[in-house]
PDB file of C-alpha atoms in Angstrom:
ATOM      1  CA  UNK A   8      59.738 -89.088 -19.966  1.00 43.00           C
ATOM      2  CA  UNK A   9      56.017 -89.243 -20.962  1.00 43.00           C
ATOM      3  CA  UNK A  10      56.609 -92.879 -20.770  1.00 42.00           C
ATOM      4  CA  UNK A  11      57.736 -93.241 -17.258  1.00 41.00           C
ATOM      5  CA  UNK A  12      54.660 -91.582 -16.492  1.00 43.00           C
ATOM      6  CA  UNK A  13      51.925 -93.569 -18.478  1.00 41.00           C
ATOM      7  CA  UNK A  14      54.260 -96.611 -17.240  1.00 43.00           C
ATOM      8  CA  UNK A  15      53.726 -95.255 -13.668  1.00 47.00           C
ATOM      9  CA  UNK A  16      49.963 -94.907 -13.825  1.00 45.00           C
ATOM     10  CA  UNK A  17      49.777 -98.023 -15.634  1.00 42.00           C
ATOM     11  CA  UNK A  18      51.333 -99.571 -13.197  1.00 43.00           C
ATOM     12  CA  UNK A  19      48.564 -97.944 -10.290  1.00 45.00           C
ATOM     13  CA  UNK A  20      45.981 -98.789 -12.106  1.00 45.00           C
ATOM     14  CA  UNK A  21      46.717-102.948 -12.220  1.00 44.00           C
ATOM     15  CA  UNK A  22      48.288-102.802  -8.780  1.00 41.00           C
ATOM     16  CA  UNK A  23      44.474-100.890  -7.919  1.00 41.00           C
ATOM     17  CA  UNK A  24      42.665-104.009  -9.902  1.00 44.00           C
ATOM     18  CA  UNK A  25      44.637-106.593  -8.563  1.00 43.00           C
ATOM     19  CA  UNK A  26      43.110-105.537  -4.855  1.00 42.00           C
ATOM     20  CA  UNK A  27      40.110-105.208  -5.685  1.00 40.00           C
ATOM     21  CA  UNK A  28      39.778-107.748  -7.014  1.00 44.00           C
ATOM     22  CA  UNK A  29      41.161-109.839  -4.763  1.00 44.00           C
ATOM     23  CA  UNK A  30      38.438-107.884  -1.844  1.00 44.00           C
ATOM     24  CA  UNK A  31      41.423-106.102   0.323  1.00 44.00           C
ATOM     25  CA  UNK A  32      40.542-102.173  -1.158  1.00 41.00           C
ATOM     26  CA  UNK A  33      39.129-100.411   1.328  1.00 42.00           C
ATOM     27  CA  UNK A  34      37.519 -96.904  -0.050  1.00 40.00           C
ATOM     28  CA  UNK A  35      39.032 -94.173   2.402  1.00 41.00           C
ATOM     29  CA  UNK A  36      35.270 -92.921   4.427  1.00 44.00           C
ATOM     30  CA  UNK A  37      33.718 -90.259   2.990  1.00 40.00           C
ATOM     31  CA  UNK A  38      32.935 -87.634   6.137  1.00 45.00           C
ATOM     32  CA  UNK A  39      31.335 -85.319   4.311  1.00 50.00           C
ATOM     33  CA  UNK A  40      27.940 -86.162   4.722  1.00 52.00           C
ATOM     34  CA  UNK A  41      28.407 -88.491   7.778  1.00 50.00           C
ATOM     35  CA  UNK A  42      27.077 -87.471  10.937  1.00 59.00           C
ATOM     36  CA  UNK A  43      29.008 -85.894  13.652  1.00 68.00           C
ATOM     37  CA  UNK A  44      29.931 -87.180  16.611  1.00 85.00           C
ATOM     38  CA  UNK A  45      28.613 -88.003  19.748  1.00 91.00           C
ATOM     39  CA  UNK A  46      29.110 -85.497  22.552  1.00 96.00           C
ATOM     40  CA  UNK A  47      30.832 -87.440  25.250  1.00 97.00           C
ATOM     41  CA  UNK A  48      29.424 -85.712  29.164  1.00 98.00           C
ATOM     42  CA  UNK A  49      30.268 -87.820  31.973  1.00 98.00           C
ATOM     43  CA  UNK A  50      28.282 -88.463  34.741  1.00 98.00           C
ATOM     44  CA  UNK A  51      29.209 -89.081  38.701  1.00 98.00           C
ATOM     45  CA  UNK A  52      26.280 -90.886  41.165  1.00 98.00           C
ATOM     46  CA  UNK A  53      28.649 -91.773  43.833  1.00 97.00           C
ATOM     47  CA  UNK A  54      26.399 -89.935  46.000  1.00 98.00           C
ATOM     48  CA  UNK A  55      23.287 -91.040  44.799  1.00 98.00           C
ATOM     49  CA  UNK A  56      22.503 -93.541  47.722  1.00 98.00           C
ATOM     50  CA  UNK A  57      19.986 -95.268  46.733  1.00 98.00           C
ATOM     51  CA  UNK A  58      18.973 -94.930  44.021  1.00 98.00           C
ATOM     52  CA  UNK A  59      22.137 -95.423  41.889  1.00 98.00           C
ATOM     53  CA  UNK A  60      20.539 -97.848  40.260  1.00 98.00           C
ATOM     54  CA  UNK A  61      17.736 -94.850  38.774  1.00 98.00           C
ATOM     55  CA  UNK A  62      20.104 -92.470  37.716  1.00 98.00           C
ATOM     56  CA  UNK A  63      21.565 -95.193  35.720  1.00 98.00           C
ATOM     57  CA  UNK A  64      19.641 -95.950  34.011  1.00 98.00           C
ATOM     58  CA  UNK A  65      17.590 -92.224  33.290  1.00 98.00           C
ATOM     59  CA  UNK A  66      21.353 -91.637  31.993  1.00 98.00           C
ATOM     60  CA  UNK A  67      21.102 -94.893  29.194  1.00 98.00           C
ATOM     61  CA  UNK A  68      17.092 -93.525  28.244  1.00 98.00           C
ATOM     62  CA  UNK A  69      19.149 -90.246  27.325  1.00 98.00           C
ATOM     63  CA  UNK A  70      20.886 -92.502  25.465  1.00 98.00           C
ATOM     64  CA  UNK A  71      18.896 -94.536  23.093  1.00 98.00           C
ATOM     65  CA  UNK A  72      15.977 -91.456  23.276  1.00 97.00           C
ATOM     66  CA  UNK A  73      19.348 -89.093  20.517  1.00 96.00           C
ATOM     67  CA  UNK A  74      22.395 -89.179  19.283  1.00 95.00           C
ATOM     68  CA  UNK A  75      23.453 -86.369  19.651  1.00 96.00           C
ATOM     69  CA  UNK A  76      24.965 -86.752  23.648  1.00 97.00           C
ATOM     70  CA  UNK A  77      26.011 -89.676  25.317  1.00 97.00           C
ATOM     71  CA  UNK A  78      26.020 -90.035  29.206  1.00 98.00           C
ATOM     72  CA  UNK A  79      28.455 -91.536  31.236  1.00 98.00           C
ATOM     73  CA  UNK A  80      29.633 -92.470  33.555  1.00 98.00           C
ATOM     74  CA  UNK A  81      32.833 -90.792  34.616  1.00 98.00           C
ATOM     75  CA  UNK A  82      35.934 -93.251  35.350  1.00 97.00           C
ATOM     76  CA  UNK A  83      37.269 -92.860  39.088  1.00 94.00           C
ATOM     77  CA  UNK A  84      39.835 -90.013  39.839  1.00 94.00           C
ATOM     78  CA  UNK A  85      37.459 -87.956  36.053  1.00 96.00           C
ATOM     79  CA  UNK A  86      36.144 -85.497  37.178  1.00 97.00           C
ATOM     80  CA  UNK A  87      32.782 -85.586  35.796  1.00 98.00           C
ATOM     81  CA  UNK A  88      30.849 -82.820  34.215  1.00 98.00           C
ATOM     82  CA  UNK A  89      28.129 -83.556  36.693  1.00 98.00           C
ATOM     83  CA  UNK A  90      26.470 -84.741  39.257  1.00 98.00           C
ATOM     84  CA  UNK A  91      24.220 -86.135  40.831  1.00 98.00           C
ATOM     85  CA  UNK A  92      23.726 -86.482  44.937  1.00 98.00           C
ATOM     86  CA  UNK A  93      21.107 -87.653  47.164  1.00 98.00           C
ATOM     87  CA  UNK A  94      19.035 -85.943  49.787  1.00 98.00           C
ATOM     88  CA  UNK A  95      15.949 -85.260  51.388  1.00 98.00           C
ATOM     89  CA  UNK A  96      15.052 -82.250  50.198  1.00 98.00           C
ATOM     90  CA  UNK A  97      13.031 -82.784  46.756  1.00 98.00           C
ATOM     91  CA  UNK A  98      14.257 -83.528  43.362  1.00 98.00           C
ATOM     92  CA  UNK A  99      16.171 -80.119  41.255  1.00 98.00           C
ATOM     93  CA  UNK A 100      18.492 -79.605  39.246  1.00 98.00           C
ATOM     94  CA  UNK A 101      21.293 -77.264  38.824  1.00 98.00           C
ATOM     95  CA  UNK A 102      22.254 -76.796  35.352  1.00 98.00           C
ATOM     96  CA  UNK A 103      25.941 -74.499  34.738  1.00 97.00           C
ATOM     97  CA  UNK A 104      26.179 -74.319  31.086  1.00 97.00           C
ATOM     98  CA  UNK A 105      24.684 -75.957  28.662  1.00 97.00           C
ATOM     99  CA  UNK A 106      25.750 -80.891  29.689  1.00 98.00           C
ATOM    100  CA  UNK A 107      26.676 -79.742  33.322  1.00 98.00           C
ATOM    101  CA  UNK A 108      25.445 -79.095  36.222  1.00 98.00           C
ATOM    102  CA  UNK A 109      23.787 -81.295  39.683  1.00 98.00           C
ATOM    103  CA  UNK A 110      20.644 -82.856  39.906  1.00 98.00           C
ATOM    104  CA  UNK A 111      19.596 -83.849  43.410  1.00 98.00           C
ATOM    105  CA  UNK A 112      17.256 -87.191  43.893  1.00 98.00           C
ATOM    106  CA  UNK A 113      14.443 -85.214  46.785  1.00 97.00           C
ATOM    107  CA  UNK A 114      13.351 -88.530  48.345  1.00 98.00           C
ATOM    108  CA  UNK A 115      10.453 -85.904  49.167  1.00 98.00           C
ATOM    109  CA  UNK A 116       8.938 -86.686  45.915  1.00 98.00           C
ATOM    110  CA  UNK A 117       9.926 -90.472  46.347  1.00 98.00           C
ATOM    111  CA  UNK A 118       8.284 -90.925  49.363  1.00 98.00           C
ATOM    112  CA  UNK A 119       5.533 -89.093  47.934  1.00 98.00           C
ATOM    113  CA  UNK A 120       5.110 -92.085  45.313  1.00 98.00           C
ATOM    114  CA  UNK A 121       6.942 -90.625  41.984  1.00 98.00           C
ATOM    115  CA  UNK A 122       8.837 -92.759  39.957  1.00 98.00           C
ATOM    116  CA  UNK A 123      12.937 -92.719  40.448  1.00 98.00           C
ATOM    117  CA  UNK A 124      13.771 -93.199  37.173  1.00 98.00           C
ATOM    118  CA  UNK A 125      11.262 -90.538  35.629  1.00 98.00           C
ATOM    119  CA  UNK A 126      13.066 -88.804  38.047  1.00 98.00           C
ATOM    120  CA  UNK A 127      15.916 -89.118  37.573  1.00 98.00           C
ATOM    121  CA  UNK A 128      14.788 -88.340  33.586  1.00 98.00           C
ATOM    122  CA  UNK A 129      13.993 -85.639  34.207  1.00 98.00           C
ATOM    123  CA  UNK A 130      16.330 -84.258  36.245  1.00 98.00           C
ATOM    124  CA  UNK A 131      19.382 -84.955  33.379  1.00 98.00           C
ATOM    125  CA  UNK A 132      17.246 -83.416  31.506  1.00 98.00           C
ATOM    126  CA  UNK A 133      17.583 -79.849  32.753  1.00 98.00           C
ATOM    127  CA  UNK A 134      20.861 -80.930  33.097  1.00 98.00           C
ATOM    128  CA  UNK A 135      20.515 -81.780  28.664  1.00 98.00           C
ATOM    129  CA  UNK A 136      19.072 -77.795  28.315  1.00 98.00           C
ATOM    130  CA  UNK A 137      15.497 -78.908  28.699  1.00 98.00           C
ATOM    131  CA  UNK A 138      13.176 -76.359  30.650  1.00 98.00           C
ATOM    132  CA  UNK A 139       9.530 -77.920  33.255  1.00 97.00           C
ATOM    133  CA  UNK A 140       6.362 -77.742  30.771  1.00 96.00           C
ATOM    134  CA  UNK A 141       3.744 -77.075  33.370  1.00 93.00           C
ATOM    135  CA  UNK A 142       1.292 -78.358  33.676  1.00 95.00           C
ATOM    136  CA  UNK A 143       1.553 -80.980  30.931  1.00 94.00           C
ATOM    137  CA  UNK A 144       0.878 -85.119  30.270  1.00 97.00           C
ATOM    138  CA  UNK A 145       2.556 -88.082  30.826  1.00 98.00           C
ATOM    139  CA  UNK A 146       3.669 -88.251  27.474  1.00 98.00           C
ATOM    140  CA  UNK A 147       6.078 -85.302  28.204  1.00 98.00           C
ATOM    141  CA  UNK A 148       9.613 -85.973  30.097  1.00 98.00           C
ATOM    142  CA  UNK A 149       9.628 -82.511  31.168  1.00 98.00           C
ATOM    143  CA  UNK A 150       6.092 -82.441  33.017  1.00 98.00           C
ATOM    144  CA  UNK A 151       7.849 -83.915  35.930  1.00 96.00           C
ATOM    145  CA  UNK A 152       5.441 -84.352  38.875  1.00 96.00           C
ATOM    146  CA  UNK A 153       2.529 -82.889  37.462  1.00 97.00           C
ATOM    147  CA  UNK A 154       1.864 -85.888  35.228  1.00 97.00           C
ATOM    148  CA  UNK A 155       0.737 -87.293  38.921  1.00 97.00           C
ATOM    149  CA  UNK A 156       2.240 -89.950  40.903  1.00 98.00           C
ATOM    150  CA  UNK A 157       0.700 -92.569  38.134  1.00 98.00           C
ATOM    151  CA  UNK A 158       2.662 -91.580  36.127  1.00 98.00           C
ATOM    152  CA  UNK A 159       5.690 -94.266  35.347  1.00 98.00           C
ATOM    153  CA  UNK A 160       7.041 -92.750  31.569  1.00 98.00           C
ATOM    154  CA  UNK A 161      10.435 -92.077  32.499  1.00 98.00           C
ATOM    155  CA  UNK A 162      11.090 -91.330  27.809  1.00 98.00           C
ATOM    156  CA  UNK A 163      11.489 -88.006  26.636  1.00 98.00           C
ATOM    157  CA  UNK A 164       8.648 -87.020  23.702  1.00 98.00           C
ATOM    158  CA  UNK A 165       9.356 -86.425  20.023  1.00 97.00           C
ATOM    159  CA  UNK A 166       9.664 -82.963  20.958  1.00 97.00           C
ATOM    160  CA  UNK A 167      12.433 -82.631  24.341  1.00 98.00           C
ATOM    161  CA  UNK A 168      14.067 -85.063  21.907  1.00 97.00           C
ATOM    162  CA  UNK A 169      14.315 -82.873  18.649  1.00 95.00           C
ATOM    163  CA  UNK A 170      15.232 -79.811  21.677  1.00 97.00           C
ATOM    164  CA  UNK A 171      18.021 -81.713  22.879  1.00 97.00           C
ATOM    165  CA  UNK A 172      19.664 -82.834  19.035  1.00 96.00           C
ATOM    166  CA  UNK A 173      19.403 -79.150  18.610  1.00 96.00           C
ATOM    167  CA  UNK A 174      20.611 -78.291  21.598  1.00 96.00           C
ATOM    168  CA  UNK A 175      24.000 -80.211  20.890  1.00 95.00           C
ATOM    169  CA  UNK A 176      23.731 -80.773  17.905  1.00 88.00           C
ATOM    170  CA  UNK A 177      25.523 -77.873  16.975  1.00 50.00           C
ATOM    171  CA  UNK A 178      28.038 -74.569  18.235  1.00 38.00           C
ATOM    172  CA  UNK A 179      25.712 -74.148  21.504  1.00 39.00           C
ATOM    173  CA  UNK A 180      28.846 -76.530  23.242  1.00 41.00           C
ATOM    174  CA  UNK A 181      29.613 -74.297  26.349  1.00 44.00           C
ATOM    175  CA  UNK A 182      26.475 -72.502  26.118  1.00 41.00           C
ATOM    176  CA  UNK A 183      25.102 -72.039  29.744  1.00 42.00           C
ATOM    177  CA  UNK A 184      20.670 -72.888  28.142  1.00 43.00           C
ATOM    178  CA  UNK A 185      18.690 -69.858  28.579  1.00 41.00           C
ATOM    179  CA  UNK A 186      17.304 -69.344  31.327  1.00 39.00           C
ATOM    180  CA  UNK A 187      18.461 -71.868  33.341  1.00 39.00           C
ATOM    181  CA  UNK A 188      20.727 -69.452  35.902  1.00 39.00           C
ATOM    182  CA  UNK A 189      18.790 -70.289  38.942  1.00 46.00           C
ATOM    183  CA  UNK A 190      17.827 -73.755  40.659  1.00 58.00           C
ATOM    184  CA  UNK A 191      15.488 -76.116  38.460  1.00 62.00           C
ATOM    185  CA  UNK A 192      13.023 -77.390  41.348  1.00 62.00           C
ATOM    186  CA  UNK A 193      10.486 -79.661  40.213  1.00 66.00           C
TER     187      UNK A 193
END
């Protein structure tokens, strides 16, 4: 019996060596230090009217900026985590739990000269758990309207990126963002 075990082990070792020499063996993926998969949030911009392109670009900017969360358009018939609507008021976000809620791209700010992509990225930032940072410089996406109409920067700064990574990188999913129960009017 000891000979059978030794022979079986020897055969297995030879087969593995042959596979390695032929380049057909693949190491099993090591997952202990692998980064966690991004949490996918879907959005429905069907009601965003003329701002659809700006909403898609705002979502793409977040996707380029952070790894822990990914914003994707909802498939037809799928219930979206985030609804984006256009109206005649001021832009605002109504966050639900972290990663869900409703965003309004208000025409009032657009009529005053504010950039639509910056508005979209800013309001999506609220859904991702970021508060307003007013007053603030143009380099801060969450400074919102206080950066003025000349500011067209739609990119989050490093602190904003870090906070979103932290919000979605751990066990915080499904929790409401702190102090976000009310509408965020910018």
